[in-house]
Tab-separated table of C-alpha atoms and ligand atoms in Angstrom:
chain	number	residue	atom	x	y	z
T	1092	UNK	CA	0.114	-0.185	0.114
T	1093	UNK	CA	1.086	3.393	-1.014
T	1094	UNK	CA	1.308	5.869	2.149
T	1095	UNK	CA	0.292	8.494	-0.103
T	1096	UNK	CA	-2.765	7.076	-0.706
T	1097	UNK	CA	-3.608	6.180	3.016
T	1098	UNK	CA	-6.555	8.203	4.012
T	1099	UNK	CA	-5.081	8.291	7.554
T	1100	UNK	CA	-2.481	10.620	8.689
T	1101	UNK	CA	-0.640	10.421	12.275
T	1102	UNK	CA	-1.634	12.581	14.859
T	1103	UNK	CA	0.243	14.886	17.338
T	1104	UNK	CA	-2.728	15.328	19.367
T	1105	UNK	CA	-5.178	12.478	21.105
T	1106	UNK	CA	-8.637	13.461	22.418
T	1107	UNK	CA	-8.237	14.950	25.908
T	1108	UNK	CA	-10.423	12.415	27.647
T	1109	UNK	CA	-7.996	9.734	26.392
T	1110	UNK	CA	-5.816	8.396	29.417
T	1111	UNK	CA	-4.704	5.006	28.211
T	1112	UNK	CA	-1.522	4.182	26.528
T	1113	UNK	CA	-2.824	1.805	24.005
T	1114	UNK	CA	-5.470	3.981	22.561
T	1115	UNK	CA	-3.398	7.177	22.684
T	1116	UNK	CA	-0.706	5.210	20.518
T	1117	UNK	CA	-3.241	3.759	18.231
T	1118	UNK	CA	-4.953	6.865	17.653
T	1119	UNK	CA	-1.570	9.204	16.901
T	1120	UNK	CA	-0.726	6.298	14.516
T	1121	UNK	CA	-3.900	6.030	12.849
T	1122	UNK	CA	-4.835	2.757	13.488
T	1123	UNK	CA	-8.040	3.501	15.651
T	1124	UNK	CA	-10.567	6.452	15.717
T	1125	UNK	CA	-12.195	7.226	18.885
T	1126	UNK	CA	-16.288	7.666	18.701
T	1127	UNK	CA	-16.514	7.706	22.109
T	1128	UNK	CA	-15.534	6.512	25.559
T	1129	UNK	CA	-15.161	2.364	25.376
T	1130	UNK	CA	-16.344	2.822	21.236
T	1131	UNK	CA	-13.595	2.908	18.648
T	1132	UNK	CA	-13.334	2.364	15.177
T	1133	UNK	CA	-10.675	0.318	13.229
T	1134	UNK	CA	-9.167	2.086	10.385
T	1135	UNK	CA	-7.343	0.501	7.752
T	1136	UNK	CA	-4.073	-0.209	9.219
T	1137	UNK	CA	-6.071	-1.171	12.706
T	1138	UNK	CA	-8.136	-3.679	10.597
T	1139	UNK	CA	-4.614	-4.952	9.209
T	1140	UNK	CA	-3.820	-6.088	12.693
T	1141	UNK	CA	-7.186	-7.142	14.053
T	1142	UNK	CA	-7.223	-9.388	11.211
T	1143	UNK	CA	-3.941	-10.794	12.001
T	1144	UNK	CA	-4.931	-11.523	15.332
T	1145	UNK	CA	-8.321	-13.225	14.397
T	1146	UNK	CA	-6.385	-15.101	11.352
T	1147	UNK	CA	-4.174	-16.859	14.127
T	1148	UNK	CA	-6.828	-17.469	16.640
T	1149	UNK	CA	-9.022	-18.916	13.948
T	1150	UNK	CA	-5.765	-21.471	12.697
T	1151	UNK	CA	-6.306	-22.487	16.513
T	1152	UNK	CA	-9.867	-23.044	16.955
T	1153	UNK	CA	-10.076	-25.235	13.397
T	1154	UNK	CA	-6.899	-27.248	14.687
T	1155	UNK	CA	-8.896	-28.359	17.561
T	1156	UNK	CA	-12.054	-29.071	15.523
T	1157	UNK	CA	-14.028	-25.650	15.807
T	1158	UNK	CA	-16.419	-24.416	13.118
T	1159	UNK	CA	-16.852	-21.322	12.696
T	1160	UNK	CA	-20.256	-18.963	12.066
T	1161	UNK	CA	-21.609	-15.972	13.346
T	1162	UNK	CA	-24.898	-15.640	15.431
T	1163	UNK	CA	-27.024	-12.432	15.637
T	1164	UNK	CA	-26.133	-9.524	17.722
T	1165	UNK	CA	-30.105	-8.925	18.308
T	1166	UNK	CA	-31.357	-11.362	21.085
T	1167	UNK	CA	-34.541	-13.098	22.241
T	1168	UNK	CA	-35.564	-11.804	26.317
T	1169	UNK	CA	-37.165	-15.214	26.869
T	1170	UNK	CA	-33.913	-17.194	26.568
T	1171	UNK	CA	-32.098	-15.270	28.855
T	1172	UNK	CA	-35.339	-15.608	31.124
T	1173	UNK	CA	-35.141	-19.440	31.003
T	1174	UNK	CA	-31.585	-19.135	32.753
T	1175	UNK	CA	-32.329	-16.060	34.796
T	1176	UNK	CA	-29.676	-13.874	33.061
T	1177	UNK	CA	-32.118	-11.109	31.283
T	1178	UNK	CA	-32.501	-9.023	34.627
T	1179	UNK	CA	-30.335	-6.287	35.103
T	1180	UNK	CA	-29.631	-7.416	38.618
T	1181	UNK	CA	-28.191	-10.469	37.607
T	1182	UNK	CA	-26.358	-9.135	34.349
T	1183	UNK	CA	-25.329	-5.425	34.769
T	1184	UNK	CA	-24.027	-4.572	31.597
T	1185	UNK	CA	-26.892	-5.608	29.211
T	1186	UNK	CA	-27.781	-3.133	26.246
T	1187	UNK	CA	-31.436	-3.596	25.854
T	1188	UNK	CA	-34.113	-1.628	23.364
T	1189	UNK	CA	-37.610	-3.047	21.671
T	1190	UNK	CA	-39.435	-3.782	18.341
T	1191	UNK	CA	-42.001	-1.173	17.463
T	1192	UNK	CA	-44.501	-3.529	18.735
T	1193	UNK	CA	-42.890	-3.369	22.228
T	1194	UNK	CA	-41.290	-7.087	21.849
T	1195	UNK	CA	-37.895	-6.078	24.058
T	1196	UNK	CA	-34.724	-7.228	22.679
T	1197	UNK	CA	-31.068	-7.525	24.270
T	1198	UNK	CA	-27.894	-7.170	22.084
T	1199	UNK	CA	-25.580	-9.713	22.736
T	1200	UNK	CA	-22.971	-9.577	25.439
T	1201	UNK	CA	-22.477	-13.182	25.136
T	1202	UNK	CA	-23.980	-16.101	23.509
T	1203	UNK	CA	-24.614	-19.333	25.496
T	1204	UNK	CA	-28.568	-18.746	25.312
T	1205	UNK	CA	-28.708	-18.171	21.867
T	1206	UNK	CA	-26.308	-21.012	20.922
T	1207	UNK	CA	-27.726	-23.653	22.743
T	1208	UNK	CA	-31.460	-22.878	21.412
T	1209	UNK	CA	-30.109	-22.945	17.815
T	1210	UNK	CA	-28.257	-25.944	18.529
T	1211	UNK	CA	-31.813	-27.856	19.353
T	1212	UNK	CA	-32.591	-27.846	15.580
T	1213	UNK	CA	-29.012	-29.639	14.757
T	1214	UNK	CA	-28.207	-31.531	17.640
T	1215	UNK	CA	-30.133	-34.626	18.317
T	1216	UNK	CA	-28.690	-38.001	18.564
T	1217	UNK	CA	-25.696	-38.941	20.656
T	1218	UNK	CA	-23.500	-39.272	17.265
T	1219	UNK	CA	-23.990	-35.360	16.899
T	1220	UNK	CA	-21.624	-34.715	19.912
T	1221	UNK	CA	-19.032	-33.316	20.252
T	1222	UNK	CA	-19.978	-30.601	18.562
T	1223	UNK	CA	-17.959	-27.229	18.698
T	1224	UNK	CA	-18.418	-24.047	17.141
T	1225	UNK	CA	-17.101	-20.499	17.438
T	1226	UNK	CA	-17.343	-17.232	15.875
T	1227	UNK	CA	-15.906	-13.636	16.088
T	1228	UNK	CA	-18.223	-11.108	16.913
T	1229	UNK	CA	-18.762	-7.502	17.909
T	1230	UNK	CA	-20.159	-7.795	21.894
T	1231	UNK	CA	-22.100	-4.795	23.408
T	1232	UNK	CA	-21.739	-4.277	26.811
T	1233	UNK	CA	-22.452	-1.200	29.161
T	1234	UNK	CA	-19.503	-1.258	31.173
T	1235	UNK	CA	-19.576	1.403	34.096
T	1236	UNK	CA	-16.187	2.587	33.310
T	1237	UNK	CA	-14.100	2.481	30.036
T	1238	UNK	CA	-10.635	3.971	30.826
T	1239	UNK	CA	-8.525	1.521	29.140
T	1240	UNK	CA	-8.547	2.023	26.019
T	1241	UNK	CA	-9.510	-0.917	23.585
T	1242	UNK	CA	-8.617	-2.993	26.606
T	1243	UNK	CA	-11.921	-2.230	27.724
T	1244	UNK	CA	-14.767	-1.435	25.098
T	1245	UNK	CA	-18.755	-1.240	25.333
T	1246	UNK	CA	-18.526	-2.542	21.667
T	1247	UNK	CA	-15.259	-4.921	21.276
T	1248	UNK	CA	-14.685	-7.834	19.283
T	1249	UNK	CA	-14.389	-11.582	21.053
T	1250	UNK	CA	-13.963	-14.673	19.961
T	1251	UNK	CA	-16.266	-16.898	21.628
T	1252	UNK	CA	-16.467	-20.942	21.308
T	1253	UNK	CA	-19.073	-23.489	22.612
T	1254	UNK	CA	-18.534	-27.378	23.312
T	1255	UNK	CA	-21.610	-29.830	23.158
T	1256	UNK	CA	-20.191	-32.711	24.439
T	1257	UNK	CA	-22.242	-36.147	25.686
T	1258	UNK	CA	-20.378	-36.625	29.150
T	1259	UNK	CA	-18.194	-35.134	31.330
T	1260	UNK	CA	-15.059	-36.820	30.124
T	1261	UNK	CA	-15.585	-35.959	26.420
T	1262	UNK	CA	-15.956	-32.294	27.793
T	1263	UNK	CA	-12.887	-32.393	29.483
T	1264	UNK	CA	-10.961	-33.704	27.021
T	1265	UNK	CA	-11.969	-30.454	24.927
T	1266	UNK	CA	-11.447	-28.249	27.530
T	1267	UNK	CA	-8.098	-29.316	28.438
T	1268	UNK	CA	-7.527	-28.900	24.189
T	1269	UNK	CA	-8.751	-25.382	24.292
T	1270	UNK	CA	-6.038	-24.459	27.237
T	1271	UNK	CA	-3.614	-25.764	24.787
T	1272	UNK	CA	-4.846	-23.685	21.723
T	1273	UNK	CA	-5.229	-20.570	23.753
T	1274	UNK	CA	-1.262	-20.989	25.007
T	1275	UNK	CA	-0.508	-21.190	21.391
T	1276	UNK	CA	-2.261	-18.232	20.325
T	1277	UNK	CA	-0.865	-16.211	23.205
T	1278	UNK	CA	2.764	-17.364	22.240
T	1279	UNK	CA	2.068	-16.472	18.481
T	1280	UNK	CA	1.259	-13.316	19.115
T	1281	UNK	CA	4.245	-12.559	21.195
T	1282	UNK	CA	2.852	-12.568	25.056
T	1283	UNK	CA	3.790	-16.373	25.780
T	1284	UNK	CA	5.826	-15.565	28.473
T	1285	UNK	CA	3.813	-13.213	30.093
T	1286	UNK	CA	0.723	-14.614	29.762
T	1287	UNK	CA	-0.849	-17.343	32.771
T	1288	UNK	CA	-3.330	-19.487	33.040
T	1289	UNK	CA	-4.716	-18.579	35.916
T	1290	UNK	CA	-6.895	-20.413	38.517
T	1291	UNK	CA	-10.118	-18.200	39.313
T	1292	UNK	CA	-13.816	-18.637	40.907
T	1293	UNK	CA	-16.671	-18.261	38.465
T	1294	UNK	CA	-16.845	-22.248	37.646
T	1295	UNK	CA	-19.960	-23.362	38.709
T	1296	UNK	CA	-19.552	-26.640	38.292
T	1297	UNK	CA	-15.939	-27.172	38.768
T	1298	UNK	CA	-13.909	-25.565	41.606
T	1299	UNK	CA	-12.273	-23.186	39.354
T	1300	UNK	CA	-12.551	-21.396	35.990
T	1301	UNK	CA	-9.619	-20.548	34.340
T	1302	UNK	CA	-8.590	-16.845	32.865
T	1303	UNK	CA	-5.817	-16.394	30.753
T	1304	UNK	CA	-3.962	-13.469	32.365
T	1305	UNK	CA	-1.234	-11.003	30.625
T	1306	UNK	CA	1.089	-9.305	33.160
T	1307	UNK	CA	0.590	-5.285	32.102
T	1308	UNK	CA	0.278	-2.230	34.412
T	1309	UNK	CA	-2.540	-1.210	32.420
T	1310	UNK	CA	-4.047	-4.449	33.481
T	1311	UNK	CA	-7.280	-3.956	36.023
T	1312	UNK	CA	-6.827	-7.315	37.504
T	1313	UNK	CA	-4.174	-8.465	40.106
T	1314	UNK	CA	-3.066	-11.909	40.606
T	1315	UNK	CA	-0.028	-13.867	41.923
T	1316	UNK	CA	2.495	-15.397	40.177
T	1317	UNK	CA	5.247	-17.613	40.353
T	1318	UNK	CA	7.446	-17.105	37.031
T	1319	UNK	CA	9.727	-19.944	37.763
T	1320	UNK	CA	6.702	-22.329	37.835
T	1321	UNK	CA	4.672	-20.468	35.421
T	1322	UNK	CA	1.973	-20.721	38.028
T	1323	UNK	CA	-0.717	-18.108	38.580
T	1324	UNK	CA	-3.428	-17.772	41.102
T	1325	UNK	CA	-6.617	-15.159	41.210
T	1326	UNK	CA	-6.578	-12.880	44.401
T	1327	UNK	CA	-10.445	-14.212	44.944
T	1328	UNK	CA	-8.929	-17.837	45.296
T	1329	UNK	CA	-6.079	-17.584	47.200
T	1330	UNK	CA	-6.113	-19.842	50.064
T	1331	UNK	CA	-3.858	-21.819	52.325
T	1332	UNK	CA	-5.964	-25.178	50.417
T	1333	UNK	CA	-5.394	-23.696	46.919
T	1334	UNK	CA	-1.623	-23.103	47.377
T	1335	UNK	CA	-0.848	-26.417	48.918
T	1336	UNK	CA	-3.034	-28.014	45.862
T	1337	UNK	CA	-0.217	-25.895	43.472
T	1338	UNK	CA	2.761	-26.803	45.261
T	1339	UNK	CA	3.626	-23.398	46.090
T	1340	UNK	CA	3.641	-21.194	49.544
T	1341	UNK	CA	2.466	-17.619	49.744
T	1342	UNK	CA	6.160	-16.102	49.719
T	1343	UNK	CA	6.961	-17.687	46.415
T	1344	UNK	CA	4.243	-15.677	44.779
T	1345	UNK	CA	4.662	-12.325	43.551
T	1346	UNK	CA	1.459	-9.749	43.267
T	1347	UNK	CA	1.004	-8.616	39.551
T	1348	UNK	CA	-1.128	-6.261	37.588
T	1349	UNK	CA	-2.688	-8.186	34.609
T	1350	UNK	CA	-5.097	-8.011	31.817
T	1351	UNK	CA	-7.495	-10.856	31.294
T	1352	UNK	CA	-7.231	-11.750	27.626
T	1353	UNK	CA	-9.257	-15.331	27.670
T	1354	UNK	CA	-11.599	-16.845	30.487
T	1355	UNK	CA	-12.725	-20.268	29.869
T	1356	UNK	CA	-15.885	-21.949	31.649
T	1357	UNK	CA	-17.486	-25.286	32.444
T	1358	UNK	CA	-21.511	-25.147	32.443
T	1359	UNK	CA	-21.714	-28.780	33.076
T	1360	UNK	CA	-25.069	-29.815	32.045
T	1361	UNK	CA	-27.480	-27.165	33.790
T	1362	UNK	CA	-27.593	-24.557	30.950
T	1363	UNK	CA	-28.525	-27.153	27.996
T	1364	UNK	CA	-31.176	-28.591	30.823
T	1365	UNK	CA	-32.772	-24.872	31.461
T	1366	UNK	CA	-32.797	-24.494	27.528
T	1367	UNK	CA	-34.198	-27.777	26.755
T	1368	UNK	CA	-31.380	-28.859	24.783
T	1369	UNK	CA	-30.647	-32.943	24.900
T	1370	UNK	CA	-29.899	-35.740	22.745
T	1371	UNK	CA	-31.100	-39.164	22.141
T	1372	UNK	CA	-28.339	-41.974	23.719
T	1373	UNK	CA	-27.635	-45.178	22.233
T	1374	UNK	CA	-30.185	-46.877	23.997
T	1375	UNK	CA	-32.827	-44.416	23.111
T	1376	UNK	CA	-32.578	-42.366	26.364
T	1377	UNK	CA	-32.800	-38.633	26.945
T	1378	UNK	CA	-29.142	-37.534	27.667
T	1379	UNK	CA	-28.250	-34.249	28.843
T	1380	UNK	CA	-25.665	-32.018	27.204
T	1381	UNK	CA	-22.401	-30.602	28.807
T	1382	UNK	CA	-21.774	-27.371	27.542
T	1383	UNK	CA	-18.572	-25.358	27.969
T	1384	UNK	CA	-17.839	-21.887	26.863
T	1385	UNK	CA	-14.695	-20.035	25.870
T	1386	UNK	CA	-13.560	-16.397	25.377
T	1387	UNK	CA	-10.784	-14.461	23.637
T	1388	UNK	CA	-11.052	-10.339	23.780
T	1389	UNK	CA	-9.663	-9.745	20.148
T	1390	UNK	CA	-9.521	-6.099	20.534
T	1391	UNK	CA	-8.488	-6.209	24.362
T	1392	UNK	CA	-5.452	-8.634	23.273
T	1393	UNK	CA	-4.629	-6.104	20.599
T	1394	UNK	CA	-4.323	-3.344	23.044
T	1395	UNK	CA	-2.431	-5.516	25.515
T	1396	UNK	CA	0.527	-6.236	22.652
T	1397	UNK	CA	0.338	-2.418	22.137
T	1398	UNK	CA	1.040	-1.743	25.949
T	1399	UNK	CA	3.678	-4.425	25.746
T	1400	UNK	CA	5.789	-3.717	22.895
T	1401	UNK	CA	5.985	0.169	22.461
T	1402	UNK	CA	8.456	2.419	23.322
T	1403	UNK	CA	8.500	6.288	23.625
T	1404	UNK	CA	8.789	6.941	19.855
T	1405	UNK	CA	5.690	4.378	19.502
T	1406	UNK	CA	4.482	1.332	18.894
T	1407	UNK	CA	6.777	-2.252	18.233
T	1408	UNK	CA	4.443	-4.444	16.194
T	1409	UNK	CA	5.440	-8.347	16.630
T	1410	UNK	CA	5.826	-9.759	13.467
T	1411	UNK	CA	3.249	-11.907	13.726
T	1412	UNK	CA	0.635	-9.319	13.547
T	1413	UNK	CA	2.285	-6.452	12.071
T	1414	UNK	CA	-0.133	-4.418	9.771
T	1415	UNK	CA	2.925	-4.787	7.168
T	1416	UNK	CA	6.508	-6.777	7.262
T	1417	UNK	CA	8.044	-4.143	5.697
T	1418	UNK	CA	7.698	-0.003	5.993
T	1419	UNK	CA	9.812	1.060	2.519
T	1420	UNK	CA	10.667	4.473	3.419
T	1421	UNK	CA	11.736	6.557	0.071
T	1422	UNK	CA	13.755	9.737	0.729
T	1423	UNK	CA	14.222	9.813	-3.397
T	1424	UNK	CA	13.164	13.164	-5.082
T	1425	UNK	CA	15.141	12.725	-8.748
T	1426	UNK	CA	13.145	10.620	-11.144
T	1427	UNK	CA	15.821	8.345	-11.815
T	1428	UNK	CA	15.816	7.400	-8.310
T	1429	UNK	CA	12.312	7.596	-7.432
T	1430	UNK	CA	11.925	4.730	-10.324
T	1431	UNK	CA	14.258	2.687	-8.296
T	1432	UNK	CA	12.081	2.947	-5.155
T	1433	UNK	CA	8.965	2.453	-7.268
T	1434	UNK	CA	10.362	-1.065	-8.795
T	1435	UNK	CA	11.833	-2.343	-5.215
T	1436	UNK	CA	8.239	-1.480	-4.097
T	1437	UNK	CA	6.621	-3.458	-7.042
T	1438	UNK	CA	9.315	-6.222	-6.575
T	1439	UNK	CA	8.436	-6.681	-3.135
T	1440	UNK	CA	4.560	-6.519	-3.836
T	1441	UNK	CA	4.974	-9.225	-6.511
T	1442	UNK	CA	7.223	-11.519	-4.172
T	1443	UNK	CA	4.164	-11.300	-1.735
T	1444	UNK	CA	5.589	-9.097	0.931
T	1445	UNK	CA	3.374	-6.950	2.805
T	1446	UNK	CA	4.811	-3.584	2.240
T	1447	UNK	CA	3.832	0.113	3.077
T	1448	UNK	CA	5.428	2.363	0.771
T	1449	UNK	CA	6.327	6.025	2.060
T	1450	UNK	CA	6.335	7.837	-1.096
T	1451	UNK	CA	4.651	10.839	0.173
T	1452	UNK	CA	6.847	14.288	-0.051
T	1453	UNK	CA	7.672	14.890	3.073
T	1454	UNK	CA	10.814	15.544	5.271
T	1455	UNK	CA	12.864	12.713	6.116
T	1456	UNK	CA	12.392	13.183	9.912
T	1457	UNK	CA	8.673	13.342	9.688
T	1458	UNK	CA	9.026	10.144	7.660
T	1459	UNK	CA	11.104	8.469	10.127
T	1460	UNK	CA	9.004	9.884	13.092
T	1461	UNK	CA	5.783	8.409	11.639
T	1462	UNK	CA	7.462	5.195	10.807
T	1463	UNK	CA	8.406	4.601	14.299
T	1464	UNK	CA	5.242	5.677	15.637
T	1465	UNK	CA	3.623	3.268	13.228
T	1466	UNK	CA	5.606	0.413	14.392
T	1467	UNK	CA	6.243	-1.818	11.522
T	1468	UNK	CA	8.985	-4.351	12.263
T	1469	UNK	CA	11.724	-3.617	9.228
T	1470	UNK	CA	12.136	-0.218	7.790
T	1471	UNK	CA	13.770	-0.093	4.538
T	1472	UNK	CA	15.161	3.666	3.642
T	1473	UNK	CA	16.008	3.884	-0.010
T	1474	UNK	CA	17.767	7.368	-0.440
T	1475	UNK	CA	19.934	9.060	-3.232
T	1476	UNK	CA	22.962	8.799	-0.712
T	1477	UNK	CA	22.484	5.138	-0.155
T	1478	UNK	CA	21.784	4.612	-3.956
T	1479	UNK	CA	25.101	6.144	-4.740
T	1480	UNK	CA	26.713	2.714	-3.663
T	1481	UNK	CA	23.479	1.032	-4.778
T	1482	UNK	CA	22.440	0.101	-1.525
T	1483	UNK	CA	19.533	0.508	0.793
T	1484	UNK	CA	19.160	0.814	4.739
T	1485	UNK	CA	17.455	-1.981	6.650
T	1486	UNK	CA	16.525	-0.787	10.047
T	1487	UNK	CA	14.544	-2.973	12.737
T	1488	UNK	CA	12.040	-1.299	14.931
T	1489	UNK	CA	12.688	-3.892	17.893
T	1490	UNK	CA	16.652	-3.563	18.067
T	1491	UNK	CA	17.459	-0.373	16.065
T	1492	UNK	CA	20.152	-2.968	14.713
T	1493	UNK	CA	20.952	-1.362	11.094
T	1494	UNK	CA	22.505	-2.700	8.173
T	1495	UNK	CA	23.539	-1.512	4.505
T	1496	UNK	CA	22.401	-4.225	1.788
T	1497	UNK	CA	22.951	-3.782	-1.833
T	1498	UNK	CA	19.519	-2.739	-3.943
T	1499	UNK	CA	19.430	-6.243	-6.175
T	1500	UNK	CA	19.691	-8.246	-2.516
T	1501	UNK	CA	16.728	-6.710	-0.761
T	1502	UNK	CA	14.339	-9.713	-1.383
T	1503	UNK	CA	16.958	-12.504	-0.456
T	1504	UNK	CA	17.782	-10.630	2.425
T	1505	UNK	CA	14.034	-10.242	3.318
T	1506	UNK	CA	13.498	-14.114	2.716
B	1020	ATP	P1	-13.944	-8.417	32.870
B	1020	ATP	O1	-13.580	-9.081	33.883
B	1020	ATP	O2	-12.419	-7.871	32.203
B	1020	ATP	O3	-14.686	-7.683	32.478
B	1020	ATP	P2	-15.076	-10.745	31.746
B	1020	ATP	O4	-15.081	-11.775	32.826
B	1020	ATP	O5	-16.372	-9.764	31.639
B	1020	ATP	O6	-13.861	-9.839	31.623
B	1020	ATP	P3	-15.842	-12.802	29.534
B	1020	ATP	O7	-17.529	-12.360	29.797
B	1020	ATP	O8	-15.646	-14.064	30.217
B	1020	ATP	O9	-15.134	-11.240	30.191
B	1020	ATP	O10	-15.167	-12.490	28.135
B	1020	ATP	C1	-14.584	-13.151	27.474
B	1020	ATP	C2	-12.989	-12.192	27.285
B	1020	ATP	O11	-13.773	-11.056	26.356
B	1020	ATP	C3	-12.500	-11.840	28.432
B	1020	ATP	O12	-11.649	-12.432	28.861
B	1020	ATP	C4	-11.590	-10.441	27.735
B	1020	ATP	O13	-10.489	-10.766	27.131
B	1020	ATP	C5	-12.700	-10.007	26.806
B	1020	ATP	N1	-13.863	-8.766	27.418
B	1020	ATP	C6	-14.641	-8.758	27.867
B	1020	ATP	N2	-15.029	-7.690	28.617
B	1020	ATP	C7	-14.572	-6.875	27.538
B	1020	ATP	C8	-14.575	-5.440	27.021
B	1020	ATP	N3	-15.331	-4.760	27.722
B	1020	ATP	N4	-13.709	-4.977	26.328
B	1020	ATP	C9	-12.584	-5.611	25.737
B	1020	ATP	N5	-12.895	-7.313	25.491
B	1020	ATP	C10	-13.428	-7.443	26.956
B	1021	MG	MG1	-16.895	-8.108	32.458
């Protein structure tokens, strides 16, 4: 993509009410636009990052047998009444509205109820189980506070997966597979070392639910970790019994701030029973279905990545989620040199390298500052001076390392 073509420009100013580092950097660099507190639009650069994150998650969900689909945002009140989750006393994040005829509706903050109801039409025999479905969807939640930028949205993208299993054992096998798949996701986006599977409350049918918590000062949660053993415990469940079970003492734990990037639950058979989903077993008997629910906050994850990988100059995208692999920055003015820069851009593009080409007529200092802010992993500077030696300059955003590469060797050097 040519930068002169990109409608977004970098900004010096951010909205006055924006206190979070992730949103400030993303707004300045032109990745997101703030509509209001907790509500952000994803601009072309931001969308590229989101799609990269989604693709990683998609690959890992497909690898454990997930089938992707997409549910509706508009939901029926009666389904949530069946499980006692319609009332604002029980769920405090509902956005609700009504049809012209007065029928009340809710906007999806989660999807266990509607998906379980949908499954009544498709899961009928024990042969249909297990079944795993997932979606990427914009969730709407009337969050009380939204001060963490894209880490806490009132509108945000979640990957939510649901498992329907025949018995506890079948459920557990998949639950364990999800833990492994989630750890792969967080490792692939560069957060492996700082993300912990954390024991927490909230599992109504098991002693614990599992949260995936990433250490960051911008986080809203507090957990206790042992980095060596890579063990983490949520404050709520910290007790002598739990410590004993995990084989750690309180002094071996460090208190850290974290952001919850994922959460997985076992609903047992209760939710399917409440909603009337059961299947016919091998002997013709009615069998209850086990439900598991597994979320990853896609936009929150993007925010955590920015919090984690940035410096005073801007963002430092990890390779796997960077909007482009190469930022080709041209300082050429003479038509002969410009033709060489253009040709290099074409060559990289043709070879399938994702390139942002800064072809703008701007000062070098401005171009470099923008490039640092946007944070693409590899910057290639092509200038009249470097071309005198038939060379270009490679500069790595993360290490700051610089090398000179012959113009004709650029593609091989990248590969
Ligand atoms: P939190 O305690 O942070 O409010 P939650 O327990 O309400 O999270 P879940 O309902 O389990 O979250 O949602 C699954 C995942 O969706 C979370 O692990 C988190 O990554 C993400 N998420 C939840 N709420 C938000 C939000 N308001 N904005 C962005 N991501 C969110
Ligand atoms: Mg919440």
